[in-house]
Amino acid sequence: MSRISSISEFLLQAGTRYMIFDMSRRITRWEDQSFLDFEHGLVAHPSPRQQQGWFAIVFANPQLNAQHYIWFVRLPLDEQGKLVLAARDQFLQLIVERLASTMDDDSADKSLPDNPYQFTPGQQQLADFNSISRKALHLPPSTHFQAVNDTFEQRNWQQWEQLALQGISDWVVFTEPAKRDALLGEVLTQLPDTLQAHILQSLENQVIGEPLSSSVANWIRLQQEPRKIATGLRALCGVSDTPAVEALLDELLHAPQGKEVDVLVVIVPLMASAHRQGNPESIPSERGTCLQ
């Protein structure tokens, strides 16, 4: 393999097809060129977390088989939000030394060796990522989807604890958005607290319609517990620039609940995203930004 200068080039020269998902806050897919520009330090990360960019790299070699592999990688950023190139080079050296000779071997392990740049997502984020990436790859949802779909179709929450978290994420991602939003708008207040929280957290990675966003906003106004308010706000991350959400954020900032740390850590990036006019030296992000 000839000398390479980016993760993208490594994957291309290995004959793979790949997708890049940013997992720093919301889970969003990046275009290949956007990630390459980021890798070369040409653009800043639009929504870093803990001064790092958190990514999932999904790849497969179609000439070998249909097996997909996933690397979860976090890369340090400088004070401008741009990639620290020395860290990129160190990571590249690691994968080239350990994996370059195995990328075209059908039976070889493609997992990353232990290194300071890998991470393991939390259960909720991992479930959401599995759903989002499977849909992007045109793969079906998990076998847990049907049980969740039946539960919502029947509106029977008595046995909700038997539902798998992966199935809940699948239902949010794979259900037709208009149908999903309409149903959730009707049943949101009926859901058991834990199921409700899982649904709202999964919605963080979606762009929901106006009727559902209004329902979520009205639900938030009735809450007193900061944890619930923060969870509800996450569901609005994809529509943070709408007048209804901006009005809600303004209300919360003037309310006692809005002074709570759990709520503020969601409000601040939401408002920053809603008022961002665009940074020509950063990668355009999808609507909304929230903390994980």
Short mmCIF file of C-alpha atoms in Angstrom, two decimals, residues 48-242:
data_model
loop_
_atom_site.label_atom_id
_atom_site.label_comp_id
_atom_site.label_asym_id
_atom_site.label_seq_id
_atom_site.Cartn_x
_atom_site.Cartn_y
_atom_site.Cartn_z
CA PRO A 48 -17.30 19.03 18.89
CA ARG A 49 -17.68 17.35 22.28
CA GLN A 50 -14.97 17.59 24.91
CA GLN A 51 -12.68 19.15 22.25
CA GLN A 52 -12.84 15.98 20.18
CA GLY A 53 -14.61 14.73 17.09
CA TRP A 54 -16.36 11.42 17.70
CA PHE A 55 -16.91 9.26 14.61
CA ALA A 56 -18.20 5.90 13.48
CA ILE A 57 -16.52 4.60 10.34
CA VAL A 58 -18.50 1.88 8.58
CA PHE A 59 -16.79 0.03 5.74
CA ALA A 60 -16.91 -3.10 3.62
CA ASN A 61 -14.97 -4.54 0.73
CA PRO A 62 -17.61 -5.55 -1.85
CA GLN A 63 -15.07 -7.64 -3.75
CA LEU A 64 -14.71 -9.93 -0.74
CA ASN A 65 -18.14 -10.18 0.91
CA ALA A 66 -21.04 -8.12 2.22
CA GLN A 67 -19.70 -7.97 5.78
CA HIS A 68 -19.61 -4.47 7.25
CA TYR A 69 -17.10 -3.40 9.88
CA ILE A 70 -17.32 -0.47 12.29
CA TRP A 71 -14.61 1.61 13.92
CA PHE A 72 -15.56 4.04 16.68
CA VAL A 73 -12.86 6.71 16.70
CA ARG A 74 -12.45 9.97 18.62
CA LEU A 75 -9.90 12.47 17.36
CA PRO A 76 -8.58 15.52 19.26
CA LEU A 77 -9.21 19.04 17.98
CA ASP A 78 -7.24 22.25 18.40
CA GLU A 79 -8.58 25.52 19.81
CA GLN A 80 -10.15 26.32 16.42
CA GLY A 81 -12.01 23.02 16.29
CA LYS A 82 -9.75 21.64 13.58
CA LEU A 83 -8.19 18.19 13.63
CA VAL A 84 -4.85 17.81 15.39
CA LEU A 85 -2.88 16.42 12.47
CA ALA A 86 -0.25 14.76 14.65
CA ALA A 87 -2.98 12.65 16.26
CA ARG A 88 -4.34 11.73 12.82
CA ASP A 89 -0.86 10.64 11.75
CA GLN A 90 -0.41 8.55 14.89
CA PHE A 91 -3.74 6.81 14.34
CA LEU A 92 -2.91 6.24 10.66
CA GLN A 93 0.43 4.69 11.58
CA LEU A 94 -1.32 2.35 13.97
CA ILE A 95 -3.91 1.08 11.48
CA VAL A 96 -1.45 0.84 8.60
CA GLU A 97 0.99 -1.22 10.66
CA ARG A 98 -1.65 -3.53 12.07
CA LEU A 99 -4.34 -3.71 9.40
CA ALA A 100 -2.95 -2.86 5.96
CA SER A 101 -2.07 -6.47 5.18
CA THR A 102 -5.47 -7.79 6.31
CA MET A 103 -7.88 -5.43 4.52
CA ASP A 104 -8.07 -7.65 1.41
CA ASP A 105 -8.24 -10.89 3.43
CA ASP A 106 -11.79 -12.20 3.66
CA SER A 107 -11.15 -14.11 6.90
CA ALA A 108 -8.93 -11.58 8.70
CA ASP A 109 -10.09 -9.56 11.70
CA LYS A 110 -10.67 -5.91 10.74
CA SER A 111 -11.28 -4.61 14.27
CA LEU A 112 -9.05 -1.89 15.65
CA PRO A 113 -6.20 -2.87 17.93
CA ASP A 114 -6.23 -1.28 21.39
CA ASN A 115 -5.43 2.41 21.02
CA PRO A 116 -6.18 5.73 22.74
CA TYR A 117 -8.47 6.88 19.93
CA GLN A 118 -11.17 4.20 20.07
CA PHE A 119 -14.31 4.51 22.20
CA THR A 120 -17.40 2.53 23.06
CA PRO A 121 -20.75 4.36 22.68
CA GLY A 122 -23.30 4.22 25.46
CA GLN A 123 -26.24 1.84 25.10
CA GLN A 124 -28.70 4.45 23.86
CA GLN A 125 -26.31 5.98 21.34
CA LEU A 126 -25.19 2.56 20.13
CA ALA A 127 -28.79 1.45 19.56
CA ASP A 128 -29.56 4.68 17.70
CA PHE A 129 -26.42 4.33 15.60
CA ASN A 130 -27.24 0.74 14.70
CA SER A 131 -30.66 1.83 13.45
CA ILE A 132 -29.41 4.87 11.55
CA SER A 133 -26.51 3.06 9.91
CA ARG A 134 -28.62 0.05 8.92
CA LYS A 135 -31.13 2.33 7.23
CA ALA A 136 -28.32 4.18 5.43
CA LEU A 137 -26.99 0.83 4.22
CA HIS A 138 -30.48 -0.20 3.04
CA LEU A 139 -30.58 -3.03 5.58
CA PRO A 140 -33.75 -4.02 7.45
CA PRO A 141 -34.34 -3.21 11.11
CA SER A 142 -33.53 -5.73 13.80
CA THR A 143 -35.90 -8.53 14.76
CA HIS A 144 -36.94 -6.42 17.77
CA PHE A 145 -38.69 -3.85 15.57
CA GLN A 146 -41.94 -5.76 15.16
CA ALA A 147 -42.67 -6.08 18.87
CA VAL A 148 -42.29 -2.32 19.32
CA ASN A 149 -44.39 -1.60 16.25
CA ASP A 150 -47.16 -3.89 17.53
CA THR A 151 -47.04 -2.16 20.91
CA PHE A 152 -47.56 1.26 19.36
CA GLU A 153 -50.17 0.06 16.89
CA GLN A 154 -52.16 -1.48 19.75
CA ARG A 155 -51.35 1.35 22.18
CA ASN A 156 -50.87 -1.19 24.92
CA TRP A 157 -48.03 -0.27 27.29
CA GLN A 158 -48.59 -2.96 29.92
CA GLN A 159 -45.67 -5.09 28.75
CA TRP A 160 -43.40 -2.31 27.54
CA GLU A 161 -40.55 -3.55 29.77
CA GLN A 162 -40.18 -6.56 27.48
CA LEU A 163 -39.29 -4.31 24.56
CA ALA A 164 -35.64 -4.21 23.52
CA LEU A 165 -33.88 -0.85 23.40
CA GLN A 166 -32.70 -1.71 19.87
CA GLY A 167 -36.28 -2.25 18.80
CA ILE A 168 -37.31 1.14 20.18
CA SER A 169 -34.54 2.87 18.23
CA ASP A 170 -35.47 0.90 15.12
CA TRP A 171 -39.09 1.98 15.43
CA VAL A 172 -38.13 5.67 15.62
CA VAL A 173 -35.76 5.41 12.64
CA PHE A 174 -37.60 3.01 10.31
CA THR A 175 -41.22 4.06 10.82
CA GLU A 176 -42.44 6.46 8.15
CA PRO A 177 -41.85 9.92 9.72
CA ALA A 178 -45.35 11.33 9.21
CA LYS A 179 -46.93 8.21 10.68
CA ARG A 180 -44.45 8.12 13.57
CA ASP A 181 -44.90 11.79 14.40
CA ALA A 182 -48.69 11.62 14.27
CA LEU A 183 -48.82 8.61 16.57
CA LEU A 184 -46.32 10.02 19.05
CA GLY A 185 -48.20 13.30 19.13
CA GLU A 186 -51.26 11.37 20.31
CA VAL A 187 -49.64 9.00 22.82
CA LEU A 188 -46.59 10.87 24.16
CA THR A 189 -48.18 11.73 27.49
CA GLN A 190 -49.49 8.15 27.91
CA LEU A 191 -46.09 6.45 27.67
CA PRO A 192 -44.40 5.02 30.75
CA ASP A 193 -41.54 7.29 31.84
CA THR A 194 -38.68 5.03 30.76
CA LEU A 195 -40.18 4.22 27.37
CA GLN A 196 -40.96 7.91 26.89
CA ALA A 197 -37.35 8.82 27.68
CA HIS A 198 -35.98 6.28 25.17
CA ILE A 199 -38.28 7.62 22.45
CA LEU A 200 -37.36 11.25 23.11
CA GLN A 201 -33.64 10.45 23.15
CA SER A 202 -33.89 8.62 19.83
CA LEU A 203 -35.77 11.56 18.33
CA GLU A 204 -32.69 13.68 19.01
CA ASN A 205 -31.20 12.26 15.81
CA GLN A 206 -34.29 12.94 13.70
CA VAL A 207 -35.93 16.02 12.20
CA ILE A 208 -39.49 15.83 13.51
CA GLY A 209 -42.52 17.61 12.07
CA GLU A 210 -44.14 20.73 13.48
CA PRO A 211 -47.16 19.02 15.11
CA LEU A 212 -44.94 16.64 17.11
CA SER A 213 -42.43 19.35 18.01
CA SER A 214 -45.33 21.43 19.37
CA SER A 215 -46.56 18.43 21.37
CA VAL A 216 -43.09 17.89 22.82
CA ALA A 217 -42.73 21.61 23.60
CA ASN A 218 -46.09 21.66 25.39
CA TRP A 219 -45.13 18.54 27.33
CA ILE A 220 -41.88 20.21 28.40
CA ARG A 221 -43.80 23.22 29.71
CA LEU A 222 -45.69 20.93 32.09
CA GLN A 223 -42.57 19.34 33.56
CA GLN A 224 -40.86 20.38 36.77
CA GLU A 225 -38.09 17.80 36.87
CA PRO A 226 -34.90 19.06 35.14
CA ARG A 227 -33.99 15.60 33.87
CA LYS A 228 -37.30 15.27 32.02
CA ILE A 229 -37.05 18.79 30.60
CA ALA A 230 -33.55 18.06 29.31
CA THR A 231 -34.69 14.80 27.73
CA GLY A 232 -37.58 16.56 26.01
CA LEU A 233 -35.29 19.28 24.69
CA ARG A 234 -33.07 16.67 23.08
CA ALA A 235 -36.01 15.54 20.95
CA LEU A 236 -36.13 19.09 19.53
CA CYS A 237 -32.47 19.21 18.49
CA GLY A 238 -33.32 18.71 14.83
CA VAL A 239 -35.74 21.65 14.78
CA SER A 240 -33.95 24.08 17.08
CA ASP A 241 -34.18 26.90 14.52
CA THR A 242 -38.00 26.98 14.40
#
